[in-house]
Amino acid sequence: MTVLLADLLALSDTLAVMSVDLGSESMKVAIVKPGVPMEIVLNKESRRKTPVTVTLKENERFFGDSAASMAIKNPKATLRYFQHLLGKQENNPHVALYKARFPEHELGFDPQRQTVYFQISPQLQFSPEEVLSMLLNYSRSLAEDFAEQPIKDAVITVPAFFNQAERRAVLQAARMAGLKVLQLINDNTATALSYGVFRRKDINSTAQNIMFYDMGSGSTVCTIVTYQTVKTKDAGMQPQLQIRGVGFDRTLGGLEMELRLREHLAGLFNEQRKGQRANDVRENPRAMAKLLREANRLKTVLSANADHVAQIEGLMDDVDFKAKVTRAEFEELCADLFERVPGPVQQALQSAEMKLDEIEQVILVGGATRVPKVQEVLLKAVGKEELGKNINADEAAAMGAVYQAAALSKAFKVKPFVVRDAVIYPILVEFTREVEEETGVRSLKHNKRVLFSRMGPYPQRKVITFNRYSHDFNFHINYGDLGFLGPEDLRVFGSQNLTTVKLKGVGESFKKYPDYESKGIKAHFNLDESGVLSLDRVESVFETLVEDSPEEESTLTKLGNTISSLFGGGSTPDTKENGTDTVQEEEEGPVEGSKDEPGEQAELKEEAEAPAEDTSSPPPPEAKGAAAPEGEKATEKDGRDKPEAQKPSEKGEAGSEGAPPAPEEEKKQKPARKQRMVEEIGVELVILDLPDLPEDQLARSAQKLQDLTLRDLQKQEREKAANSLEAFIFETQDKLYQPEYQEVSTEEQREDISGKLSATSTWLEDEGFGATTAMLKEKLAELRKLCHGLFFRVEERKKWPERLSALDNLLNHSSMFLKGARLIPEMDQIFTEVEMTTLEKIINETWAWKNATVAEQAKLSATEKPVLLSKDIEAKMAALDREVQYLLNKAKFAKPRPRPRDKNGTRAEAPLNASASDQSEKVIPPPGQTEDTKPIPEPEKETGPEAADSEPLELGGPAAESEQKEHPEQPTGQKGTLKNDEL
C-alpha cells in the first residue's frame, strides 16, 4: 500500500501539461495542472508574453527579455525570427530575405542537408533547429517554475502554411529539448478552438461560419471555420469546428512594416549628417538594432496617434536622433503591403468554395491587426459593418492549444470538442508499371493516385493497394496540385517531391505462398494530428480457400457463426490493433483523367467482394503476421464510379448481412472459408524534400544543448552563492549596530565578527571573481557558524513573550477544564480517576518547570547562552495540549449512561428536592413480571399546590420499551434518579 501511494503521489507531481504558442516575434506559454485550469505562464519579468530571442555568447546564454536587451549591445550574437529558416535549404528565397533583413548574422552552409546554420564565432555554431530547441527548453523551465512541478508533455503551435519539412524540423527541435509533443496544432486551429470553447453554449445544430483574420509579426493567415453540434459515437451531441478554407501570405506582417519604418528613419538620420562626412548608419549593426526597436515602438504609437516624434539618444558616434513621423507617412511607406491585405481573404473563400454572404462574422487576431489602415482595408474587403474584436488577439492560440493538450493528456478529462483540421497541401502517390497494348508491345504507364486531397480532414489513415506487382518495385510520395500558390510562393515552398519508397521482399512473399491468391501489396499511410505524413507499414496480402468438415464444427460454433452473420460479422483482431477507425482503402488506378481499363474494373470488383466471405475461423498456426482486416472500407478518392459488386460492401460486410442465410446455403458455404495471410514487406525511405538530422547528429545536438543547460545552471548556482555571501556580509555588518544585537553581545564578540566580515568582503572583491561555487559556499558557512550564537540569542529573546503567554493561557484553561471535570456527578462521570490524575500531574509539572526555568534564566547574563528555549516551551505545550485534547475527544463521543432500576422494575426514588412531576412518574413493568404484580398507581389529581405544579409524564410508551431493549443487561436492583430533561 505504501508503494502504491508513493507511485500515485509521484504521478500527481507530473500531471501538468503545457502549450507553446510559437510566434515570430513573441511566444506565449500556458499550462494546465490539477487546480489550475488554463493559465498563461508569467515569465521572470512577470510578463505574459516573451520575446522569441536568444543571445548566444561563448560562456553564457540569454533568453526572452534579457536577450532582447542584448540585441543592441551584441546584435551578431542575438538571434531573432530564426523560425523563418526552419525546414529551408540554402537556395530558398526566404534564406536570402533573412540575410537582407539581418545582415549582421553570418550564415554557414551545411553541405549534408543543404541547409544553413548560424556562425556566432569560429567555435560556436548552431542550426535553426538547435536554437529553437533552446527556446523550447526555456519555455518549459518557465512553465515548470510556474506550475512548481516537472512538465514533459506539450502542444506546440505552428503556422498553418508549414509544409512537411518545416513540421518535421519543429518536431526535431522539440525532441532535442526532451519534450514529448502531444500535437503540432495549427495556430489558426488553436485560435478557433479557444473561440469555440468559451462560446460552447452558442453552438447548435445550425452551422455558423466565422472568419479569423490573423496578421502577426511575420505572416498573415485567414481561416474560415464552421461551428455546429454533431453526433459523436461516444459522447452524443457535441460541438465541432471544421476548417473550411485557409488563405495566407508568408511575408505580410508587422515585421515588414517595422523594417520599412527603420529604413525611413535611417534615411532621415543620414540626411541630418549629410555634410559631416559621416558613415552610413546602415553599416552599423548596433545603430540599426536601435532603429528597429524604435520603429517597433513608433508603429505601436502611430496606431493610436496621428503623429509621433522618434528619438534615440546616442544613435551613432554619440549623436542623438530626433525626427517627427506622421501616420500618413507610415501608411505611404507600407502602401503596397496594405494592398495585399485582401489576398488571404480571397484565397480562403476560394478554398472553402464559399461567398462572403455566408460569413457571419470576421474576427481579428494577431498584433498587426491593431494598425488602423489594416482594419480599414480589411473591412472594405469583407463588406461587413464592423470587425469582431471579442477575442484576446495575443493569447487565444495559446489557450486553445493548452485546452487541446489537456484533452490529449490522460491526466485530465475535458468536455469534448471535435476538431476537424484541413490539409492545405494535397499529397499523392505516383508509380510506374508495365502495360501490354493491343499490338503486343509493352510500355510503361505512369499512375497518380491522390492520397490526401486539398482541404480534406485530418488526422486520417489511408491504405493503397497495388495489384499488378509480383516483384520488388518503387513508388513516390509527392505533393499534389499546388496551382493555388503563386510563383514566388512555389519557390519558397521548396521541393514538391517528398519521399521515394523502395520495397524489398515482394518477390519472396510470392514464393513463400505459391498456392495462395494475391490480394495486392497494401501500403498503410497515416497523416497524424500534427499534420505529418508517415508510412506505417507495407504488407503483401494473400488469400486461399480452406475446406473444413461440417462435423468438426460444434453446435456452439454454428450458433456463433449465425449470430455473427446476423450482426454483420466483425473485424479481426488486427483491425483493432491497427487502430484505424476511418481507414480508407484505395486501389491502384489509372492516370488521372483517363478511362478505367477492363482489368482495373475486374480488380476493383474482386477487392470489393472480398469482405463478403466468411472470416470467422482463425488462420492456421504457421501463418506469419496477423490476419489483415477483412472489413476495410474501399473508397475512391477521385470520384470514379464504383462497380456494382462494391456497393453492398459500403453498407456493411456483404449484401446478405441483413438476414441469416438459408439452411441450404449454409451447408454449402460452411465447408469452404477464406483464409488471409499477411507478409511484412521491407521498406527503404529516401527523403527528397529535406533530409532529417541523422540519429547520431541528433544525439550530439541534444547532448550539446544539455551541456549548455548544465553550464547555465552551474553559472546560476555560482551567482546565487556569491549573492548570498555578499548579502550576508552587508546584513550582518548592519545588525552589529542595532540595539537588540548589542544587548546580547560583548564589545569583543562584535569586533571579532566585524573583522571576519571585513576580511571576507575584501577577499570577495579581490579573488571572488575566480572563486568556485564550493569556495563561496564554504566562506558563507564559516561566517554563519561564527554568528550563530549571536543570532540565536536574539531570536530566542524575540520569541519569549509570545511563547510564555501562550503557555500561561494553556495552563489556565487546562486547570479550569480539570476543575470542571472533577465536579461532574459520579453517575454522569465519563473520565476515569487515572485520566484526571494524569492531567493534574502534567499541569503541575509544567507549572513547576516554567517557574524554575524562568527564574534560572533571570540569573543569567544576556550575553550567555539562554536556558529558556522556545523549542522547550513548544514541547511542553504540545504534551499538555495532547492530554487535554484526548479528554475533550472522549467527552465529545461519550454516550450518556442508562439509568438503573430497582427490583420492582421502578426507577430509583426521586431525591428530596424533586418536583411534584418527578414524584408522580409512571414506571414500566419489567419483562417477565406476573399479571398479579401491579405498578404503583398514579395518584389522583388534587387541587393542592403540589398537584398544580405540573402534570405527570407517561412512561409506558414505545420509547421506554426501546430503552429496555437497548440495555437488557442493565440490573434492576440499582437505584437512580430520572430527570425530566432525560425523558
XYZ file of N, CA and C in Angstrom, residues 325-436:
336
model
N 7.406 61.704 -37.292
C 6.827 60.811 -38.297
C 5.316 60.839 -38.123
N 4.596 60.991 -39.226
C 3.135 61.025 -39.181
C 2.569 59.679 -39.618
N 1.297 59.472 -39.265
C 0.640 58.233 -39.682
C 0.501 58.178 -41.191
N 0.299 59.314 -41.834
C 0.187 59.345 -43.294
C 1.480 58.881 -43.949
N 2.628 59.323 -43.416
C 3.914 58.874 -43.953
C 4.079 57.364 -43.771
N 3.679 56.879 -42.599
C 3.768 55.436 -42.343
C 2.900 54.650 -43.328
N 1.676 55.110 -43.564
C 0.788 54.409 -44.491
C 1.303 54.488 -45.923
N 1.968 55.575 -46.258
C 2.549 55.680 -47.595
C 3.720 54.721 -47.757
N 4.527 54.571 -46.720
C 5.649 53.627 -46.779
C 5.164 52.193 -46.982
N 4.020 51.857 -46.391
C 3.509 50.472 -46.423
C 2.311 50.328 -47.360
N 2.180 51.194 -48.338
C 1.007 51.167 -49.209
C 0.878 49.842 -49.939
N 2.000 49.317 -50.452
C 1.925 48.045 -51.178
C 1.587 46.887 -50.238
N 1.983 46.999 -48.973
C 1.631 45.943 -48.011
C 0.135 45.945 -47.728
N -0.455 47.136 -47.594
C -1.886 47.210 -47.325
C -2.704 46.704 -48.505
N -2.155 46.817 -49.714
C -2.865 46.289 -50.886
C -2.935 44.764 -50.863
N -2.023 44.132 -50.130
C -2.010 42.663 -50.051
C -2.914 42.125 -48.948
N -3.534 43.016 -48.165
C -4.382 42.566 -47.054
C -5.556 41.712 -47.518
N -6.283 42.056 -48.612
C -7.431 41.217 -49.011
C -7.045 39.881 -49.628
N -5.768 39.696 -49.990
C -5.363 38.465 -50.664
C -5.708 37.201 -49.908
N -5.306 37.050 -48.640
C -5.657 35.830 -47.900
C -7.161 35.598 -47.770
N -7.954 36.682 -47.751
C -9.414 36.519 -47.668
C -9.933 35.827 -48.918
N -9.477 36.273 -50.089
C -9.931 35.663 -51.332
C -9.474 34.207 -51.433
N -8.232 33.931 -51.005
C -7.760 32.540 -51.029
C -8.615 31.642 -50.141
N -8.943 32.137 -48.949
C -9.744 31.334 -48.020
C -11.126 31.059 -48.595
N -11.745 32.060 -49.210
C -13.070 31.863 -49.802
C -13.012 30.877 -50.953
N -11.971 30.948 -51.773
C -11.852 30.014 -52.899
C -11.646 28.588 -52.412
N -10.778 28.395 -51.412
C -10.543 27.033 -50.922
C -11.773 26.469 -50.222
N -12.574 27.330 -49.608
C -13.793 26.868 -48.937
C -14.978 26.780 -49.886
N -14.828 27.332 -51.102
C -15.917 27.377 -52.073
C -17.143 28.053 -51.462
N -16.896 29.197 -50.849
C -17.953 29.961 -50.196
C -17.917 31.402 -50.675
N -18.974 32.135 -50.343
C -19.070 33.556 -50.670
C -19.085 34.359 -49.371
N -18.794 35.640 -49.511
C -18.748 36.496 -48.329
C -20.091 36.578 -47.617
N -21.179 36.411 -48.356
C -22.502 36.480 -47.738
C -22.707 35.360 -46.721
N -21.991 34.248 -46.879
C -22.152 33.113 -45.972
C -21.355 33.280 -44.690
N -20.481 34.281 -44.627
C -19.666 34.509 -43.435
C -20.455 35.381 -42.466
N -20.658 34.897 -41.261
C -21.437 35.636 -40.268
C -20.621 36.724 -39.579
N -19.340 36.469 -39.341
C -18.537 37.421 -38.588
C -17.074 37.276 -38.981
N -16.353 38.392 -38.984
C -14.912 38.412 -39.238
C -14.233 38.889 -37.958
N -13.356 38.050 -37.402
C -12.726 38.321 -36.110
C -11.233 38.554 -36.327
N -10.722 39.594 -35.685
C -9.319 39.967 -35.808
C -8.477 39.223 -34.779
N -7.329 38.734 -35.235
C -6.372 38.047 -34.373
C -4.983 38.541 -34.758
N -4.080 38.600 -33.786
C -2.710 38.995 -34.089
C -2.455 40.459 -33.813
N -1.202 40.772 -33.452
C -0.865 42.126 -33.058
C -0.910 43.131 -34.185
N -0.572 42.718 -35.425
C -0.522 43.669 -36.529
C -1.901 44.134 -36.970
N -2.963 43.453 -36.565
C -4.314 43.899 -36.937
C -4.719 45.148 -36.170
N -3.899 45.588 -35.216
C -4.203 46.822 -34.496
C -3.866 48.065 -35.319
N -3.157 47.905 -36.429
C -2.855 49.039 -37.306
C -4.158 49.507 -37.962
N -4.534 50.762 -37.815
C -5.837 51.226 -38.327
C -6.023 50.989 -39.821
N -4.972 51.175 -40.615
C -5.107 51.015 -42.059
C -5.423 49.572 -42.419
N -4.869 48.636 -41.688
C -5.173 47.218 -41.932
C -6.651 46.958 -41.705
N -7.201 47.461 -40.613
C -8.622 47.271 -40.338
C -9.487 47.961 -41.399
N -9.065 49.131 -41.849
C -9.845 49.856 -42.854
C -9.905 49.091 -44.171
N -8.766 48.594 -44.633
C -8.736 47.855 -45.907
C -9.488 46.535 -45.768
N -9.311 45.856 -44.629
C -9.979 44.561 -44.434
C -11.485 44.738 -44.364
N -11.947 45.752 -43.663
C -13.389 45.990 -43.541
C -14.010 46.238 -44.910
N -13.307 46.953 -45.742
C -13.805 47.212 -47.096
C -13.806 45.929 -47.919
N -12.818 45.068 -47.700
C -12.720 43.832 -48.483
C -13.803 42.828 -48.122
N -14.170 42.749 -46.853
C -15.162 41.747 -46.439
C -16.580 42.281 -46.503
N -16.741 43.598 -46.596
C -18.073 44.168 -46.737
C -18.964 44.010 -45.534
N -18.391 43.991 -44.338
C -19.183 43.883 -43.113
C -19.331 45.257 -42.464
N -20.273 45.340 -41.533
C -20.475 46.602 -40.822
C -19.330 46.880 -39.862
N -18.822 45.835 -39.223
C -17.723 46.009 -38.293
C -16.936 44.709 -38.202
N -15.735 44.818 -37.653
C -14.869 43.661 -37.460
C -14.941 43.218 -36.003
N -14.959 41.923 -35.795
C -15.046 41.387 -34.442
C -13.725 41.514 -33.699
N -13.794 42.051 -32.500
C -12.612 42.182 -31.640
C -12.871 41.556 -30.280
N -13.753 40.566 -30.263
C -14.172 39.948 -28.997
C -13.349 38.707 -28.672
N -12.058 38.753 -28.955
C -11.171 37.642 -28.617
C -9.814 38.240 -28.268
N -9.107 37.603 -27.355
C -7.779 38.077 -26.980
C -6.820 37.779 -28.130
N -6.436 38.818 -28.835
C -5.646 38.627 -30.051
C -4.285 38.017 -29.776
N -3.751 38.198 -28.579
C -2.414 37.699 -28.274
C -2.424 36.290 -27.676
N -3.440 35.952 -26.897
C -3.395 34.727 -26.100
C -4.357 33.644 -26.561
N -5.167 33.925 -27.590
C -6.188 32.947 -27.990
C -5.563 31.638 -28.437
N -4.492 31.701 -29.232
C -3.877 30.463 -29.731
C -3.275 29.653 -28.589
N -2.635 30.308 -27.638
C -2.041 29.582 -26.508
C -3.118 28.906 -25.667
N -4.261 29.568 -25.466
C -5.335 28.973 -24.665
C -5.985 27.803 -25.390
N -6.194 27.938 -26.699
C -6.749 26.816 -27.448
C -5.806 25.627 -27.472
N -4.499 25.887 -27.600
C -3.523 24.796 -27.637
C -3.445 24.078 -26.297
N -3.528 24.810 -25.190
C -3.433 24.148 -23.890
C -4.716 23.370 -23.593
N -5.855 23.811 -24.123
C -7.082 23.016 -23.993
C -6.925 21.691 -24.742
N -6.326 21.759 -25.924
C -6.082 20.533 -26.680
C -5.070 19.649 -25.946
N -4.092 20.245 -25.294
C -3.121 19.466 -24.534
C -3.804 18.713 -23.395
N -4.720 19.383 -22.704
C -5.449 18.714 -21.625
C -6.329 17.593 -22.171
N -6.912 17.818 -23.351
C -7.767 16.786 -23.952
C -6.952 15.569 -24.370
N -5.721 15.790 -24.847
C -4.882 14.677 -25.297
C -4.192 13.975 -24.135
N -4.019 14.667 -23.016
C -3.360 14.067 -21.859
C -4.304 13.096 -21.159
N -3.738 12.034 -20.632
C -4.536 11.046 -19.914
C -4.841 11.490 -18.488
N -4.223 12.572 -18.055
C -4.393 13.007 -16.665
C -5.609 13.896 -16.466
N -6.221 14.392 -17.542
C -7.336 15.320 -17.420
C -8.523 14.817 -18.246
N -9.693 15.226 -17.809
C -10.915 14.932 -18.540
C -11.612 16.253 -18.827
N -11.727 16.588 -20.106
C -12.339 17.851 -20.503
C -13.594 17.564 -21.311
N -14.409 18.579 -21.443
C -15.601 18.434 -22.266
C -15.199 18.249 -23.727
N -15.761 17.267 -24.403
C -15.331 17.010 -25.785
C -15.627 18.201 -26.698
N -14.682 18.452 -27.582
C -14.864 19.457 -28.628
C -14.185 18.897 -29.876
N -14.980 18.502 -30.850
C -14.457 17.838 -32.044
C -13.731 18.862 -32.906
N -12.504 18.534 -33.297
C -11.690 19.414 -34.139
C -11.392 18.679 -35.440
N -11.803 19.267 -36.556
C -11.520 18.701 -37.881
C -10.671 19.703 -38.647
N -9.370 19.453 -38.619
C -8.456 20.327 -39.344
C -8.436 19.929 -40.816
N -7.818 20.767 -41.645
C -7.861 20.562 -43.092
C -6.453 20.519 -43.659
N -6.266 19.678 -44.673
C -4.993 19.555 -45.377
C -4.832 20.752 -46.312
N -3.748 21.489 -46.160
C -3.509 22.651 -47.020
C -2.890 22.230 -48.346
N -1.901 21.349 -48.275
C -1.188 20.911 -49.478
C -1.566 19.458 -49.781
N -2.186 19.182 -50.943
C -2.568 17.801 -51.267
C -1.336 16.918 -51.450
N -1.506 15.634 -51.161
C -0.423 14.651 -51.267
C -0.911 13.492 -52.120
N -0.074 13.043 -53.047
C -0.452 11.941 -53.920
C 0.667 10.924 -54.004
N 0.328 9.758 -54.538
C 1.277 8.659 -54.752
C 1.437 8.464 -56.250
N 2.671 8.378 -56.705
C 2.958 8.159 -58.121
C 3.765 6.880 -58.269
N 3.423 6.110 -59.298
C 4.153 4.869 -59.567
C 4.065 4.562 -61.053
N 4.986 3.745 -61.527
C 5.065 3.370 -62.943
C 5.037 1.860 -63.037
N 4.284 1.332 -64.004
C 4.241 -0.117 -64.213
C 4.123 -0.405 -65.710
N 4.468 -1.613 -66.086
C 4.400 -2.018 -67.485
C 2.985 -2.443 -67.851
N 2.550 -2.037 -69.034
C 1.252 -2.457 -69.559
C 1.461 -2.998 -70.972
N 0.628 -3.942 -71.322
C 0.719 -4.546 -72.660
C -0.402 -3.999 -73.514
